mmCIF file of C-alpha atoms in Angstrom:
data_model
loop_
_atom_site.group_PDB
_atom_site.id
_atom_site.type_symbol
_atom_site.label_atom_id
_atom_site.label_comp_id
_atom_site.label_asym_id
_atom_site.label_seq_id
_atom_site.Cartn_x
_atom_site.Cartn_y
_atom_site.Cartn_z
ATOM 1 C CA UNK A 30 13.583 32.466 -13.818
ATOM 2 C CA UNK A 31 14.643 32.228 -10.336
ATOM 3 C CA UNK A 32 11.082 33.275 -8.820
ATOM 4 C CA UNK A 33 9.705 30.313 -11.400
ATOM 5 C CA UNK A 34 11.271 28.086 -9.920
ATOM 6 C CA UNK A 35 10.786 29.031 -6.565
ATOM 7 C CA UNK A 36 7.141 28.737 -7.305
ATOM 8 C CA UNK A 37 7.540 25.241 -8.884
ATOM 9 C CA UNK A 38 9.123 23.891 -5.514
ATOM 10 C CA UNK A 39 6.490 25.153 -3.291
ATOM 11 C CA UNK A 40 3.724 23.833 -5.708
ATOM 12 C CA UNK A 41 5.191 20.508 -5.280
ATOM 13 C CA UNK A 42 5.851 20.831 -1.660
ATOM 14 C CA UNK A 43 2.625 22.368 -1.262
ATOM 15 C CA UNK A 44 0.955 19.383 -2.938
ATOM 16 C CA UNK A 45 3.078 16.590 -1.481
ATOM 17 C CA UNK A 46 2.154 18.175 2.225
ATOM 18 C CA UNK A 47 -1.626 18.107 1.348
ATOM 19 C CA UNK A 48 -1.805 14.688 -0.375
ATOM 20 C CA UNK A 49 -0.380 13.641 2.953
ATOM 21 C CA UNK A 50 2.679 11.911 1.663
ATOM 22 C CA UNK A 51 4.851 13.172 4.399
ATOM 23 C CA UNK A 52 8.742 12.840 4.235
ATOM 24 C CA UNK A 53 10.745 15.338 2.512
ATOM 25 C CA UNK A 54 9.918 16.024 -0.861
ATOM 26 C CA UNK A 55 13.936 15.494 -1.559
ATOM 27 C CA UNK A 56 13.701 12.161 -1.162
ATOM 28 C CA UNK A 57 12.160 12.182 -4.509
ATOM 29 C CA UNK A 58 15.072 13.110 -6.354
ATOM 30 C CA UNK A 59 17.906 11.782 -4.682
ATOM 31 C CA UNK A 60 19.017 8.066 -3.216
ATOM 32 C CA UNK A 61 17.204 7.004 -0.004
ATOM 33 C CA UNK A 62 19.645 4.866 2.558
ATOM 34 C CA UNK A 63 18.059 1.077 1.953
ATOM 35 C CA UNK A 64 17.429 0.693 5.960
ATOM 36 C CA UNK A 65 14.584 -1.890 6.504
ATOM 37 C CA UNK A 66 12.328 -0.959 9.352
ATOM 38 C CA UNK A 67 12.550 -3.506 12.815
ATOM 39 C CA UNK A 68 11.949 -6.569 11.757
ATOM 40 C CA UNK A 69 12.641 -6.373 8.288
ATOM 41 C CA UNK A 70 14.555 -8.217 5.634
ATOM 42 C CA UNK A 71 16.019 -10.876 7.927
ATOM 43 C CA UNK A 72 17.160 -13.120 4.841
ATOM 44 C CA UNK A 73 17.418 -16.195 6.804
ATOM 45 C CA UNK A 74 14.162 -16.882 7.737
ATOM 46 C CA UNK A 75 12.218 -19.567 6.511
ATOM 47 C CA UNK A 76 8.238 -19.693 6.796
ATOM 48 C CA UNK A 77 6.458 -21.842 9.142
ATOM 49 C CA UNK A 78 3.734 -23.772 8.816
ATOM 50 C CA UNK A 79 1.512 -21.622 11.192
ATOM 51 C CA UNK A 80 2.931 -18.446 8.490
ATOM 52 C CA UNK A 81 3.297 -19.940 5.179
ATOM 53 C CA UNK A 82 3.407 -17.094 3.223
ATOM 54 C CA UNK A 83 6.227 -14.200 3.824
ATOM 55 C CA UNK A 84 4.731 -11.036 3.859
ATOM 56 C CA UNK A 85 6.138 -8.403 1.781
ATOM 57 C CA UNK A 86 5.431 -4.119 2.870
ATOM 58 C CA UNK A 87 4.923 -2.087 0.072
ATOM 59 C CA UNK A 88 5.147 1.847 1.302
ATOM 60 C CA UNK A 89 3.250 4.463 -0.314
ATOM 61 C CA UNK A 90 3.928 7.961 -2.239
ATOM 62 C CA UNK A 91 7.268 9.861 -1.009
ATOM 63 C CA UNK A 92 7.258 7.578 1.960
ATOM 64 C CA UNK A 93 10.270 4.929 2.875
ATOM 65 C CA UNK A 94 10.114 1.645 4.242
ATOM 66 C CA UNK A 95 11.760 2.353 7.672
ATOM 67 C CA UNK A 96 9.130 5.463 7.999
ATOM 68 C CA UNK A 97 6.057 3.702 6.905
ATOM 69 C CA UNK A 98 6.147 0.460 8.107
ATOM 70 C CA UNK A 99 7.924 1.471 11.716
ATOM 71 C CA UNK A 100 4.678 0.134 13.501
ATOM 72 C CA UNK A 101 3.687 -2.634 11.624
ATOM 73 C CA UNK A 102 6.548 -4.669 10.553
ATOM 74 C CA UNK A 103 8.293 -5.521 13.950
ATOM 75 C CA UNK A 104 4.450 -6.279 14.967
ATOM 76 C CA UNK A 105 4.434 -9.106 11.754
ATOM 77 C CA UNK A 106 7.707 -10.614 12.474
ATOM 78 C CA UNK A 107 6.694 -10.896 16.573
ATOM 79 C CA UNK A 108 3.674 -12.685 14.934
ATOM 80 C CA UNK A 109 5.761 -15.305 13.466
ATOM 81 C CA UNK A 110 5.960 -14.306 10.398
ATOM 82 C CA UNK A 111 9.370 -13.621 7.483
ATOM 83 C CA UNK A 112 8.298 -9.799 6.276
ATOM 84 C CA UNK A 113 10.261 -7.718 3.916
ATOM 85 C CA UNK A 114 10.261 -4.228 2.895
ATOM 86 C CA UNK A 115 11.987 -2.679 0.094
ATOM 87 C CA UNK A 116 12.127 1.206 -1.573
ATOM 88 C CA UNK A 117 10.987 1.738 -4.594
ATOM 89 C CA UNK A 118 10.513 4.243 -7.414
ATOM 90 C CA UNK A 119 12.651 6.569 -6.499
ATOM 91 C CA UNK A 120 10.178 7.617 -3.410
ATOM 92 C CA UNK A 121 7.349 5.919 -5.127
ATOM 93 C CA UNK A 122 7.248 8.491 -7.505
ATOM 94 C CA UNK A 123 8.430 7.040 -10.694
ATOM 95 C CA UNK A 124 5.048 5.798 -13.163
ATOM 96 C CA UNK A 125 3.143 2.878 -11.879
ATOM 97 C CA UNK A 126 4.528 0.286 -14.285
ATOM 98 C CA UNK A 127 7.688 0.993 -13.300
ATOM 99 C CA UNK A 128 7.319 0.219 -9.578
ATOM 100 C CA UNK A 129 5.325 -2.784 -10.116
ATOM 101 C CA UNK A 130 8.112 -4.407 -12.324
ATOM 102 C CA UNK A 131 10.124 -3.406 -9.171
ATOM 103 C CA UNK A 132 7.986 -4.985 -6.826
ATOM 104 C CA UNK A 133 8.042 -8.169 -9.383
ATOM 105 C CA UNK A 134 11.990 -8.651 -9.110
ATOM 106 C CA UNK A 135 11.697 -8.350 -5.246
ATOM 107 C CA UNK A 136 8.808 -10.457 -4.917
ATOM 108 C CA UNK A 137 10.948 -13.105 -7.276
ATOM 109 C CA UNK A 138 14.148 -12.410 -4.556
ATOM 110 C CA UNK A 139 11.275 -13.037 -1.617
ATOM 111 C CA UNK A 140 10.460 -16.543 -3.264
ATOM 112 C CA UNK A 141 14.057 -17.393 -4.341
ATOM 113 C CA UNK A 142 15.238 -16.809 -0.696
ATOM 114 C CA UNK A 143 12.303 -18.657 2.019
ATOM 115 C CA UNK A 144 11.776 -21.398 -0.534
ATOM 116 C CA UNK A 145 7.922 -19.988 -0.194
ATOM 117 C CA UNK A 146 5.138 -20.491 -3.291
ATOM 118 C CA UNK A 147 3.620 -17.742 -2.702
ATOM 119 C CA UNK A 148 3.977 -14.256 -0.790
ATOM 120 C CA UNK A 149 1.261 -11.821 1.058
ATOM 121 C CA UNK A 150 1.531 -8.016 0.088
ATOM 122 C CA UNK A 151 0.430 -5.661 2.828
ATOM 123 C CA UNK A 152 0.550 -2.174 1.018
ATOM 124 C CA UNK A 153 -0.606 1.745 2.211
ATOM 125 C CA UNK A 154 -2.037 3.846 -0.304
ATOM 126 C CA UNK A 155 -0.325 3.373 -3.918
ATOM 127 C CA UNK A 156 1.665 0.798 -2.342
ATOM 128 C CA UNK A 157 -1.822 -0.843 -2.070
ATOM 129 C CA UNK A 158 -2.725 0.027 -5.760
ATOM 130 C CA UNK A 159 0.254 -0.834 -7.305
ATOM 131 C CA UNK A 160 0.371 -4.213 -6.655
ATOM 132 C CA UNK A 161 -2.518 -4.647 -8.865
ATOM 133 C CA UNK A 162 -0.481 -4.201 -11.816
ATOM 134 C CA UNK A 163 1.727 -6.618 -10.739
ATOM 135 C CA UNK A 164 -0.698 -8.852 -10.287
ATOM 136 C CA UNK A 165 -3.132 -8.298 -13.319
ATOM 137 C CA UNK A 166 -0.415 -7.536 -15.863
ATOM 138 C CA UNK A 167 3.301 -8.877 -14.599
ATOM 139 C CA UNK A 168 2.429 -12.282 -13.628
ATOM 140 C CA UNK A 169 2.052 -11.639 -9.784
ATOM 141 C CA UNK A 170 -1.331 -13.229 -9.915
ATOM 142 C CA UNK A 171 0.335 -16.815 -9.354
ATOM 143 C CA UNK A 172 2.765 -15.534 -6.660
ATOM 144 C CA UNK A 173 0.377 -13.537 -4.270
ATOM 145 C CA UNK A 174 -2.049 -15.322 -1.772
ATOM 146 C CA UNK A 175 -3.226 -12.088 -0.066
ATOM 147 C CA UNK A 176 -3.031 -8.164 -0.830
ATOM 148 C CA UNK A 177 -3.734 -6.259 1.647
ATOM 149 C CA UNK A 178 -4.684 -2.698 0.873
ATOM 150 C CA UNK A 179 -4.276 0.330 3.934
ATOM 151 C CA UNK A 180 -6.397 3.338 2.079
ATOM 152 C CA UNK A 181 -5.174 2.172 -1.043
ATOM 153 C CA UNK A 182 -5.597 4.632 -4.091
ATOM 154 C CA UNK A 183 -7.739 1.952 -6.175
ATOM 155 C CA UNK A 184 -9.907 4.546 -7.752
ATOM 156 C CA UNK A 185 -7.600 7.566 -7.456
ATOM 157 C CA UNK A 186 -7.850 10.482 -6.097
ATOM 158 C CA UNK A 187 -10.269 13.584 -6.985
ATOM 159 C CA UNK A 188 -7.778 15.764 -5.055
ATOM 160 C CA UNK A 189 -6.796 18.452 -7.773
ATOM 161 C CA UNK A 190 -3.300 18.772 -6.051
ATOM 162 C CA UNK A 191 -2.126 15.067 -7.036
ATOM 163 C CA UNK A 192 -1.890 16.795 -10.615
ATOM 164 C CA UNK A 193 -0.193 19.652 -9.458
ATOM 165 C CA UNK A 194 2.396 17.164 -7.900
ATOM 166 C CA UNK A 195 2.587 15.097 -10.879
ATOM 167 C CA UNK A 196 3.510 18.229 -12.584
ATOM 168 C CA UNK A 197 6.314 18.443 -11.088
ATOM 169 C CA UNK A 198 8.148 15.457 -9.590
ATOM 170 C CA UNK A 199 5.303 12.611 -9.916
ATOM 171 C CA UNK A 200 4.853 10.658 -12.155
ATOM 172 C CA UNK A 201 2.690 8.255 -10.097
ATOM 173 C CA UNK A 202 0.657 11.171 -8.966
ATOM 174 C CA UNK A 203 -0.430 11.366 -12.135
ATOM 175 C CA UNK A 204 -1.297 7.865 -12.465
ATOM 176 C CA UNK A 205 -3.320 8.066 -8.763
ATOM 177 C CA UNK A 206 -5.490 10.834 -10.286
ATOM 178 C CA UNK A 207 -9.115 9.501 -10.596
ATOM 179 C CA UNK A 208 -9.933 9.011 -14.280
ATOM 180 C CA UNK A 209 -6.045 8.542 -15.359
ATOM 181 C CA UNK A 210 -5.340 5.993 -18.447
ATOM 182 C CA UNK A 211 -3.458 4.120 -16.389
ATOM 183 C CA UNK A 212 -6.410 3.157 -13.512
ATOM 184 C CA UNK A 213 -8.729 3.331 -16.283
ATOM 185 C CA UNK A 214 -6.290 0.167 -17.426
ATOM 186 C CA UNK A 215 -6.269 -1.620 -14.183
ATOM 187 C CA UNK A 216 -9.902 -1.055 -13.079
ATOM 188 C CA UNK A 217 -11.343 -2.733 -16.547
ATOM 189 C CA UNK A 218 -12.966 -5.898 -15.389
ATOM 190 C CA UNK A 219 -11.620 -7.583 -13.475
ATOM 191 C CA UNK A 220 -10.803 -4.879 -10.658
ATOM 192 C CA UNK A 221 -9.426 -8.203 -8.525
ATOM 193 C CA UNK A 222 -8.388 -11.074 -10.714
ATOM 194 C CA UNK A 223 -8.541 -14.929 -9.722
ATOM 195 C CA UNK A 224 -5.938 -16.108 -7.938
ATOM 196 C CA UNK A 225 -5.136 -13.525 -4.458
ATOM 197 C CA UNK A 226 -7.511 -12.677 -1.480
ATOM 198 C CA UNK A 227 -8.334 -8.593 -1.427
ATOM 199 C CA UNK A 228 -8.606 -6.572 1.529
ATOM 200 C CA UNK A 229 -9.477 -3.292 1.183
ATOM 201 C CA UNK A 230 -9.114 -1.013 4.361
ATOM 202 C CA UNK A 231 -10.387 2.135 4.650
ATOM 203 C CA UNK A 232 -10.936 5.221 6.594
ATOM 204 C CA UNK A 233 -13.695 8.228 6.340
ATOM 205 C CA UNK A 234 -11.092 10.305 7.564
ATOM 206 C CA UNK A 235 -8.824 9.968 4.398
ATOM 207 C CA UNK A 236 -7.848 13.150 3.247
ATOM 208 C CA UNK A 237 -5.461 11.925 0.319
ATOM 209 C CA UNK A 238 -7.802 9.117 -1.075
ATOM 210 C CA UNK A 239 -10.887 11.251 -1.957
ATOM 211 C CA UNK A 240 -13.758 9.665 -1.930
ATOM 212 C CA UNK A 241 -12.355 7.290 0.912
ATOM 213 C CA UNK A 242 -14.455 4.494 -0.936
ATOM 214 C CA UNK A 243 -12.038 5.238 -3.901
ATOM 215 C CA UNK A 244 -10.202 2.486 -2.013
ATOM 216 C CA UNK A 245 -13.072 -0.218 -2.221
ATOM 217 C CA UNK A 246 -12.758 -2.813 -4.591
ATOM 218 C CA UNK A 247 -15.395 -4.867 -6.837
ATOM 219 C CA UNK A 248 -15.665 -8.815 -6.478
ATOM 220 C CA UNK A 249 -16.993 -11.825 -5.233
ATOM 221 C CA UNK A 250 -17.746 -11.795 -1.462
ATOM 222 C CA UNK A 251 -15.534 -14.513 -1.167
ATOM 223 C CA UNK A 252 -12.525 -12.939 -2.648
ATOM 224 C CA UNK A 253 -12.648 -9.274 -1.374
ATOM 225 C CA UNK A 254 -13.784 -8.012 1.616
ATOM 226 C CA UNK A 255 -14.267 -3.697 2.165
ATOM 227 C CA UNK A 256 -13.769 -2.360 5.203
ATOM 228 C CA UNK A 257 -14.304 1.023 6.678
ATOM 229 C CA UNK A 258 -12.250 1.384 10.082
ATOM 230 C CA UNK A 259 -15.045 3.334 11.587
ATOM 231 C CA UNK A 260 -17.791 0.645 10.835
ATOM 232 C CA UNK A 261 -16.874 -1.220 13.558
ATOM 233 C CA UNK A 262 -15.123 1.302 15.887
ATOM 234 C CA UNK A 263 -16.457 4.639 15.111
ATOM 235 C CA UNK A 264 -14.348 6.737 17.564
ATOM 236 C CA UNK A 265 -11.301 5.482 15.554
ATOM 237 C CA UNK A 266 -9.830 8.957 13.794
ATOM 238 C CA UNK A 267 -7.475 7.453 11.789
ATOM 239 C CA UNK A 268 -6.661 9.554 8.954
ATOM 240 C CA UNK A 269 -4.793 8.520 5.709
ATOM 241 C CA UNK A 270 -0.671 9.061 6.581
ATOM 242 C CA UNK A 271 -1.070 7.294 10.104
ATOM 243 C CA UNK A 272 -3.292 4.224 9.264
ATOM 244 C CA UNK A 273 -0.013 2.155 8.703
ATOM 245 C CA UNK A 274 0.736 2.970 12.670
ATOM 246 C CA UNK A 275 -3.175 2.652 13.450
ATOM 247 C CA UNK A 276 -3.905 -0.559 16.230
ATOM 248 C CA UNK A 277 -7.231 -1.098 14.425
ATOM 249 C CA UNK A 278 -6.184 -1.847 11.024
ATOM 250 C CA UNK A 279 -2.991 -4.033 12.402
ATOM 251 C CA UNK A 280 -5.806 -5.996 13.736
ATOM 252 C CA UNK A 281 -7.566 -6.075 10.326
ATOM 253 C CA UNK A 282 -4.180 -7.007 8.563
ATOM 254 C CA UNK A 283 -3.830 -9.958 10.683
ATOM 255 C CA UNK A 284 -7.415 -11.448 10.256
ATOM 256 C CA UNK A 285 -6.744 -11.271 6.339
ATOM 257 C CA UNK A 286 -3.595 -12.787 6.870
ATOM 258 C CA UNK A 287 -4.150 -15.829 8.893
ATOM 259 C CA UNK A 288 -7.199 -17.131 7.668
ATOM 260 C CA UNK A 289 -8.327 -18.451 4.194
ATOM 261 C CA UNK A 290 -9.849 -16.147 1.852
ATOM 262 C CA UNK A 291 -9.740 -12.148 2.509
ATOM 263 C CA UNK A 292 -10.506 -10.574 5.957
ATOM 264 C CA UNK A 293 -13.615 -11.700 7.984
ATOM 265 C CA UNK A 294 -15.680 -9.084 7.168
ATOM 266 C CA UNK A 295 -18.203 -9.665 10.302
ATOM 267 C CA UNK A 296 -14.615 -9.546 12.078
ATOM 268 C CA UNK A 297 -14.601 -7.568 15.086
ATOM 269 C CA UNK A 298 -11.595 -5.615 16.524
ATOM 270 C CA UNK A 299 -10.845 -4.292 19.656
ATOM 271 C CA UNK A 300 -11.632 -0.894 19.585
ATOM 272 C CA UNK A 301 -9.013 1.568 21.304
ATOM 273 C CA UNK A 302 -9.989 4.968 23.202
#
């Protein structure tokens, strides 16, 4: 029994490792310390007029706010603008629905607290999938201007080790398996309903989100823009766990941010050696 077990840890370590949601696999069964990354949760601030909208960082599978969004978030609030982060899921492992009821009652706290109509969602790989259900089924649709997606898991994954993980710890693994009732559910038309901006960022280096244009969304030009990092800067290696901390993207997360409508898609970035 002892050897069984054994096994069933290192499958789901094994698994974890290789869909490239790093952190310790522990963090999925036990309490993770709420600590915002810089720049974070600073309930005082009110949106300007030049930043209308706070901006709210959802993390992805087994990672945490402070780990994920380390990069990004003190780069937002230097911007100007009031961002948030919050842990979910117990390490974003708990089913889909689940999380995006979570990510409901925070986005409600968001609102409640800058006085703000609506909110942008900047999310990295389920935490850029998940938001869909919020939006499409929990009323989000209303309350989000823009959703950003870093290699979001849109279409799943055909990597045969997010079952083995689901298996065993994750539940949402399950769900971010390509074909799985649940984005079978939220991909029925329409993949991006009226009312948000989508921006869909991707990388051909994704080793987690398999295809990498399992990621790529379907909808009018004027509501979702695609992008593939290495369309523009091809020398950009970006792979899935560090495109959160990647200079390129940031720079695509900002276009989609301050303009109307989803990113620029003839947009171009500064490319970095």
């Amino acid at each position: 029994m002892r050897l069984r077990a054994a096994r069933r840890i290192l499958t789901a370590v094994a698994a974890a490792v290789a869909l490239g949601f790093m952190g310790p696999l522990i963090t999925a069964q036990a309490d993770v310390t709420d600590v915002p990354p810089a720049g974070a949760n600073d309930w005082s601030c009110k949106p300007d007029s030049a930043h209308p909208e706070p901006v709210v960082l959802v993390n992805g599978t087994f990672k945490t706010m402070a780990e994920n969004w380390a990069t990004l978030s003190p780069q937002l609030a230097n911007t100007g603008y009031c961002v948030y982060a919050f842990n979910y899921g117990h390490a974003a492992t708990d089913p889909i629905p689940e999380s995006a009821a979570e990510l409901r009652d925070f986005v409600n706290a968001v609102l409640g607290s800058t006085g703000a109509r609506k909110v942008d969602l900047v999310g990295h790989s389920q935490g850029g999938m998940m938001p869909r259900y919020y939006i499409k089924f929990l009323g989000g649709a209303s309350k989000v201007d823009d959703l950003v997606g870093i290699a979001p898991s849109n279409h799943g994954t055909s990597n045969p080790l997010a079952l083995a993980a689901g298996a065993t710890v994750c539940p949402a693994c399950v769900d971010q398996t390509a074909g799985s009732g649940l984005l079978q559910k939220l991909n029925a038309a329409p993949e991006a309903p009226a009312g948000p901006d989508y921006t869909q960022i991707a990388t051909k280096y994704d080793e987690v989100v398999v295809p990498y244009t399992s990621s790529y969304l379907s909808g009018r030009a004027e509501d979702v823009t695609n992008v593939l990092l290495q369309d523009e800067c091809p020398l950009d290696i970006t792979e899935h766990d560090q495109a959160t901390k990647d200079q390129v993207v940031a720079q695509w997360v900002q276009n989609a941010l301050q303009r109307k409508g989803p990113a620029d898609p003839g947009f171009q970035p500064h490319c970095l050696g």
